[in-house]
PDB file of C-alpha atoms in Angstrom:
ATOM      1  CA  MET U 213      53.114 -22.656-106.227  1.00  0.00           C
ATOM      2  CA  ALA U 214      51.163 -22.414-102.850  1.00  0.00           C
ATOM      3  CA  GLU U 215      48.420 -24.616-104.373  1.00  0.00           C
ATOM      4  CA  GLN U 216      50.772 -27.244-105.281  1.00  0.00           C
ATOM      5  CA  GLN U 217      52.231 -27.445-102.071  1.00  0.00           C
ATOM      6  CA  LEU U 218      48.845 -27.519-100.245  1.00  0.00           C
ATOM      7  CA  SER U 219      47.566 -30.433-102.718  1.00  0.00           C
ATOM      8  CA  SER U 220      50.462 -32.667-101.687  1.00  0.00           C
ATOM      9  CA  GLU U 221      49.717 -32.410 -97.927  1.00  0.00           C
ATOM     10  CA  ASP U 222      47.565 -34.771 -95.939  1.00  0.00           C
ATOM     11  CA  PRO U 223      44.174 -33.558 -94.342  1.00  0.00           C
ATOM     12  CA  ALA U 224      45.976 -33.450 -90.893  1.00  0.00           C
ATOM     13  CA  THR U 225      48.551 -31.057 -91.808  1.00  0.00           C
ATOM     14  CA  VAL U 226      46.073 -28.804 -93.579  1.00  0.00           C
ATOM     15  CA  LEU U 227      43.920 -28.869 -90.453  1.00  0.00           C
ATOM     16  CA  LYS U 228      47.048 -28.000 -88.377  1.00  0.00           C
ATOM     17  CA  ASN U 229      47.670 -25.074 -90.626  1.00  0.00           C
ATOM     18  CA  ALA U 230      44.113 -23.825 -90.536  1.00  0.00           C
ATOM     19  CA  LYS U 231      44.265 -24.064 -86.687  1.00  0.00           C
ATOM     20  CA  SER U 232      47.445 -21.917 -86.606  1.00  0.00           C
ATOM     21  CA  SER U 233      45.744 -19.318 -88.871  1.00  0.00           C
ATOM     22  CA  LEU U 234      42.880 -19.179 -86.583  1.00  0.00           C
ATOM     23  CA  LYS U 235      45.049 -18.715 -83.554  1.00  0.00           C
ATOM     24  CA  ALA U 236      46.908 -16.018 -85.155  1.00  0.00           C
ATOM     25  CA  LEU U 237      43.463 -14.367 -86.273  1.00  0.00           C
ATOM     26  CA  GLU U 238      42.491 -14.660 -82.640  1.00  0.00           C
ATOM     27  CA  GLU U 239      45.546 -12.995 -81.267  1.00  0.00           C
ATOM     28  CA  ALA U 240      45.441 -10.185 -83.915  1.00  0.00           C
ATOM     29  CA  LEU U 241      41.915  -9.397 -83.171  1.00  0.00           C
ATOM     30  CA  LYS U 242      42.726  -8.714 -79.633  1.00  0.00           C
ATOM     31  CA  THR U 243      44.975  -5.724 -80.583  1.00  0.00           C
ATOM     32  CA  LYS U 244      43.935  -4.491 -84.139  1.00  0.00           C
ATOM     33  CA  ASP U 245      40.871  -3.365 -85.846  1.00  0.00           C
ATOM     34  CA  PRO U 246      38.659  -5.827 -87.435  1.00  0.00           C
ATOM     35  CA  TRP U 247      39.313  -4.219 -90.835  1.00  0.00           C
ATOM     36  CA  ASP U 248      43.105  -4.347 -90.439  1.00  0.00           C
ATOM     37  CA  ARG U 249      45.019  -5.865 -93.220  1.00  0.00           C
ATOM     38  CA  ASP U 250      46.649  -8.413 -90.812  1.00  0.00           C
ATOM     39  CA  ILE U 251      43.096  -9.570 -89.652  1.00  0.00           C
ATOM     40  CA  GLU U 252      42.139  -9.993 -93.324  1.00  0.00           C
ATOM     41  CA  PHE U 253      45.173 -11.936 -94.128  1.00  0.00           C
ATOM     42  CA  HIS U 254      44.741 -14.248 -91.242  1.00  0.00           C
ATOM     43  CA  ARG U 255      41.025 -14.699 -91.873  1.00  0.00           C
ATOM     44  CA  ARG U 256      41.504 -15.464 -95.530  1.00  0.00           C
ATOM     45  CA  ASN U 257      44.284 -17.876 -94.881  1.00  0.00           C
ATOM     46  CA  ALA U 258      42.441 -19.999 -92.389  1.00  0.00           C
ATOM     47  CA  ARG U 259      39.244 -19.909 -94.828  1.00  0.00           C
ATOM     48  CA  ARG U 260      41.543 -20.869 -97.653  1.00  0.00           C
ATOM     49  CA  GLN U 261      42.918 -23.667 -95.622  1.00  0.00           C
ATOM     50  CA  PHE U 262      39.603 -24.971 -94.513  1.00  0.00           C
ATOM     51  CA  LEU U 263      38.210 -24.727 -97.994  1.00  0.00           C
ATOM     52  CA  HIS U 264      41.147 -26.739 -99.160  1.00  0.00           C
ATOM     53  CA  LEU U 265      40.443 -29.389 -96.508  1.00  0.00           C
ATOM     54  CA  ILE U 266      36.710 -29.659 -97.639  1.00  0.00           C
ATOM     55  CA  PHE U 267      37.338 -29.774-101.425  1.00  0.00           C
ATOM     56  CA  ALA U 268      40.478 -31.695-101.573  1.00  0.00           C
ATOM     57  CA  PHE U 269      39.878 -34.235 -98.893  1.00  0.00           C
ATOM     58  CA  PRO U 270      36.038 -34.544 -98.714  1.00  0.00           C
ATOM     59  CA  TYR U 271      35.952 -37.986 -97.081  1.00  0.00           C
ATOM     60  CA  SER U 272      38.555 -37.477 -94.530  1.00  0.00           C
ATOM     61  CA  PRO U 273      37.623 -37.472 -90.783  1.00  0.00           C
ATOM     62  CA  GLN U 274      39.019 -34.033 -90.331  1.00  0.00           C
ATOM     63  CA  THR U 275      36.540 -32.807 -93.103  1.00  0.00           C
ATOM     64  CA  VAL U 276      33.234 -34.187 -91.635  1.00  0.00           C
ATOM     65  CA  VAL U 277      32.165 -31.202 -89.719  1.00  0.00           C
ATOM     66  CA  MET U 278      34.161 -28.155 -91.271  1.00  0.00           C
ATOM     67  CA  ASP U 279      31.204 -25.837 -92.242  1.00  0.00           C
ATOM     68  CA  ASN U 280      30.462 -24.650 -88.825  1.00  0.00           C
ATOM     69  CA  PRO U 281      34.176 -24.078 -87.671  1.00  0.00           C
ATOM     70  CA  ILE U 282      34.673 -21.941 -90.796  1.00  0.00           C
ATOM     71  CA  TRP U 283      31.684 -19.911 -89.906  1.00  0.00           C
ATOM     72  CA  LEU U 284      32.403 -19.540 -86.233  1.00  0.00           C
ATOM     73  CA  GLU U 285      36.201 -19.213 -86.372  1.00  0.00           C
ATOM     74  CA  THR U 286      36.377 -16.525 -89.322  1.00  0.00           C
ATOM     75  CA  SER U 287      32.957 -14.788 -89.986  1.00  0.00           C
ATOM     76  CA  HIS U 288      31.489 -14.815 -86.668  1.00  0.00           C
ATOM     77  CA  ARG U 289      34.601 -13.849 -84.914  1.00  0.00           C
ATOM     78  CA  CYS U 290      35.099 -10.801 -87.040  1.00  0.00           C
ATOM     79  CA  ILE U 291      31.266  -9.800 -86.826  1.00  0.00           C
ATOM     80  CA  ALA U 292      31.589 -10.061 -83.094  1.00  0.00           C
ATOM     81  CA  ALA U 293      34.661  -7.753 -83.053  1.00  0.00           C
ATOM     82  CA  TYR U 294      32.784  -5.244 -85.346  1.00  0.00           C
ATOM     83  CA  ARG U 295      29.734  -5.235 -83.146  1.00  0.00           C
ATOM     84  CA  ALA U 296      31.787  -4.729 -80.005  1.00  0.00           C
ATOM     85  CA  ARG U 297      33.478  -1.695 -81.564  1.00  0.00           C
ATOM     86  CA  ILE U 298      30.325  -0.215 -82.786  1.00  0.00           C
ATOM     87  CA  THR U 299      28.680  -0.829 -79.441  1.00  0.00           C
ATOM     88  CA  ALA U 300      31.643   1.059 -77.725  1.00  0.00           C
ATOM     89  CA  VAL U 301      31.442   4.015 -80.270  1.00  0.00           C
ATOM     90  CA  GLU U 302      27.814   4.264 -79.973  1.00  0.00           C
ATOM     91  CA  GLU U 303      28.194   4.547 -76.182  1.00  0.00           C
ATOM     92  CA  ALA U 304      30.604   7.277 -76.485  1.00  0.00           C
ATOM     93  CA  VAL U 305      28.654   9.154 -78.770  1.00  0.00           C
ATOM     94  CA  ALA U 306      25.693   8.888 -76.549  1.00  0.00           C
ATOM     95  CA  ALA U 307      27.946   9.910 -73.427  1.00  0.00           C
ATOM     96  CA  ARG U 308      29.120  12.787 -75.435  1.00  0.00           C
ATOM     97  CA  SER U 309      25.721  13.937 -76.337  1.00  0.00           C
ATOM     98  CA  ARG U 310      24.610  13.741 -72.675  1.00  0.00           C
ATOM     99  CA  THR U 311      27.497  15.758 -71.692  1.00  0.00           C
ATOM    100  CA  LYS U 312      26.857  18.529 -74.154  1.00  0.00           C
ATOM    101  CA  ALA U 313      23.160  18.476 -73.215  1.00  0.00           C
ATOM    102  CA  GLU U 314      24.026  18.865 -69.458  1.00  0.00           C
ATOM    103  CA  ALA U 315      26.603  21.655 -70.319  1.00  0.00           C
ATOM    104  CA  THR U 316      23.879  23.419 -72.222  1.00  0.00           C
ATOM    105  CA  ASN U 317      21.259  22.969 -69.446  1.00  0.00           C
ATOM    106  CA  SER U 318      23.740  24.168 -66.857  1.00  0.00           C
ATOM    107  CA  GLY U 319      24.001  27.763 -68.209  1.00  0.00           C
ATOM    108  CA  GLU U 320      23.886  29.671 -71.319  1.00  0.00           C
ATOM    109  CA  GLY U 321      27.432  30.681 -71.164  1.00  0.00           C
ATOM    110  CA  GLY U 322      28.691  27.086 -71.338  1.00  0.00           C
ATOM    111  CA  GLY U 323      26.577  26.444 -74.408  1.00  0.00           C
ATOM    112  CA  LYS U 324      28.062  29.401 -76.396  1.00  0.00           C
ATOM    113  CA  ASN U 325      31.604  28.030 -75.783  1.00  0.00           C
ATOM    114  CA  GLY U 326      30.501  24.666 -76.651  1.00  0.00           C
ATOM    115  CA  ASN U 327      29.029  25.976 -80.065  1.00  0.00           C
ATOM    116  CA  LYS U 328      32.224  28.001 -80.694  1.00  0.00           C
ATOM    117  CA  GLY U 329      34.381  24.852 -80.021  1.00  0.00           C
ATOM    118  CA  ARG U 330      32.418  22.882 -82.262  1.00  0.00           C
ATOM    119  CA  LYS U 331      32.654  25.327 -85.359  1.00  0.00           C
ATOM    120  CA  GLY U 332      36.637  25.439 -84.735  1.00  0.00           C
ATOM    121  CA  GLY U 333      37.534  22.010 -84.309  1.00  0.00           C
ATOM    122  CA  GLY U 334      34.619  19.742 -85.064  1.00  0.00           C
ATOM    123  CA  GLY U 335      34.319  18.665 -81.455  1.00  0.00           C
ATOM    124  CA  GLY U 336      37.753  18.384 -80.237  1.00  0.00           C
ATOM    125  CA  GLY U 337      40.238  15.493 -80.142  1.00  0.00           C
ATOM    126  CA  ASP U 338      39.775  14.615 -76.391  1.00  0.00           C
ATOM    127  CA  SER U 339      36.237  14.129 -76.582  1.00  0.00           C
ATOM    128  CA  GLY U 340      36.239  10.768 -78.094  1.00  0.00           C
ATOM    129  CA  PRO U 341      34.709   9.426 -81.165  1.00  0.00           C
ATOM    130  CA  GLY U 342      31.774  11.234 -82.875  1.00  0.00           C
ATOM    131  CA  PRO U 343      28.926  10.440 -85.231  1.00  0.00           C
ATOM    132  CA  VAL U 344      30.955  10.532 -88.207  1.00  0.00           C
ATOM    133  CA  GLU U 345      33.392   8.022 -86.879  1.00  0.00           C
ATOM    134  CA  LEU U 346      30.334   5.724 -85.994  1.00  0.00           C
ATOM    135  CA  ARG U 347      28.858   6.195 -89.645  1.00  0.00           C
ATOM    136  CA  LYS U 348      32.319   5.150 -91.054  1.00  0.00           C
ATOM    137  CA  LEU U 349      32.324   2.051 -88.846  1.00  0.00           C
ATOM    138  CA  VAL U 350      29.004   1.000 -89.517  1.00  0.00           C
ATOM    139  CA  HIS U 351      29.835   1.404 -93.342  1.00  0.00           C
ATOM    140  CA  ARG U 352      32.790  -0.816 -92.970  1.00  0.00           C
ATOM    141  CA  PHE U 353      30.824  -3.260 -91.266  1.00  0.00           C
ATOM    142  CA  ARG U 354      28.222  -3.235 -93.875  1.00  0.00           C
ATOM    143  CA  GLN U 355      30.955  -3.841 -96.531  1.00  0.00           C
ATOM    144  CA  TYR U 356      32.141  -6.600 -94.565  1.00  0.00           C
ATOM    145  CA  LEU U 357      28.811  -8.236 -94.305  1.00  0.00           C
ATOM    146  CA  ALA U 358      28.234  -7.899 -98.154  1.00  0.00           C
ATOM    147  CA  ASP U 359      31.625  -9.583 -98.926  1.00  0.00           C
ATOM    148  CA  GLU U 360      30.804 -12.249 -96.460  1.00  0.00           C
ATOM    149  CA  GLU U 361      27.468 -12.782 -98.174  1.00  0.00           C
ATOM    150  CA  LYS U 362      29.340 -13.184-101.572  1.00  0.00           C
ATOM    151  CA  PHE U 363      31.837 -15.754-100.075  1.00  0.00           C
ATOM    152  CA  TRP U 364      29.043 -17.906 -98.504  1.00  0.00           C
ATOM    153  CA  THR U 365      26.859 -17.655-101.647  1.00  0.00           C
ATOM    154  CA  THR U 366      29.797 -18.769-103.584  1.00  0.00           C
ATOM    155  CA  PHE U 367      30.691 -21.479-101.193  1.00  0.00           C
ATOM    156  CA  ILE U 368      27.277 -23.046-101.091  1.00  0.00           C
ATOM    157  CA  LEU U 369      27.026 -23.053-104.866  1.00  0.00           C
ATOM    158  CA  ARG U 370      30.465 -24.710-105.110  1.00  0.00           C
ATOM    159  CA  PHE U 371      29.500 -27.155-102.314  1.00  0.00           C
ATOM    160  CA  VAL U 372      26.355 -28.264-103.829  1.00  0.00           C
TER     161      VAL U 372
END
């Protein structure tokens, strides 16, 4: 039913809908994780609108340069969010390991307490993200990139 509604619209309306989805994506990325369902919904909705514009109205003025905005506004924006998150977690893990190294070097008593704390609670909740969270985040990012590769391969095959 949504496809029927889309096909009856003109290119300007489809472009307007795509831009509103992009605005929603941009706002959601400010407050949510890149893998959040809302982010995924807005990204796919904007992409679907752009694809509809490209394939339903190939000769309209709104369609002439649509491939670059699809990349920049959907894929690249999410990639940048993932990279920023990964960088923040890497810095937190590095700072945490520096703190542990300093505590170990400052005295043997602090090292023993630090080891006991790690065994009991996995590093504690107040010390920030650890290497496990970093691995999970990198894994999600790789999954995202694999999905993007599939999409863009399909897009190029369909476009050609």
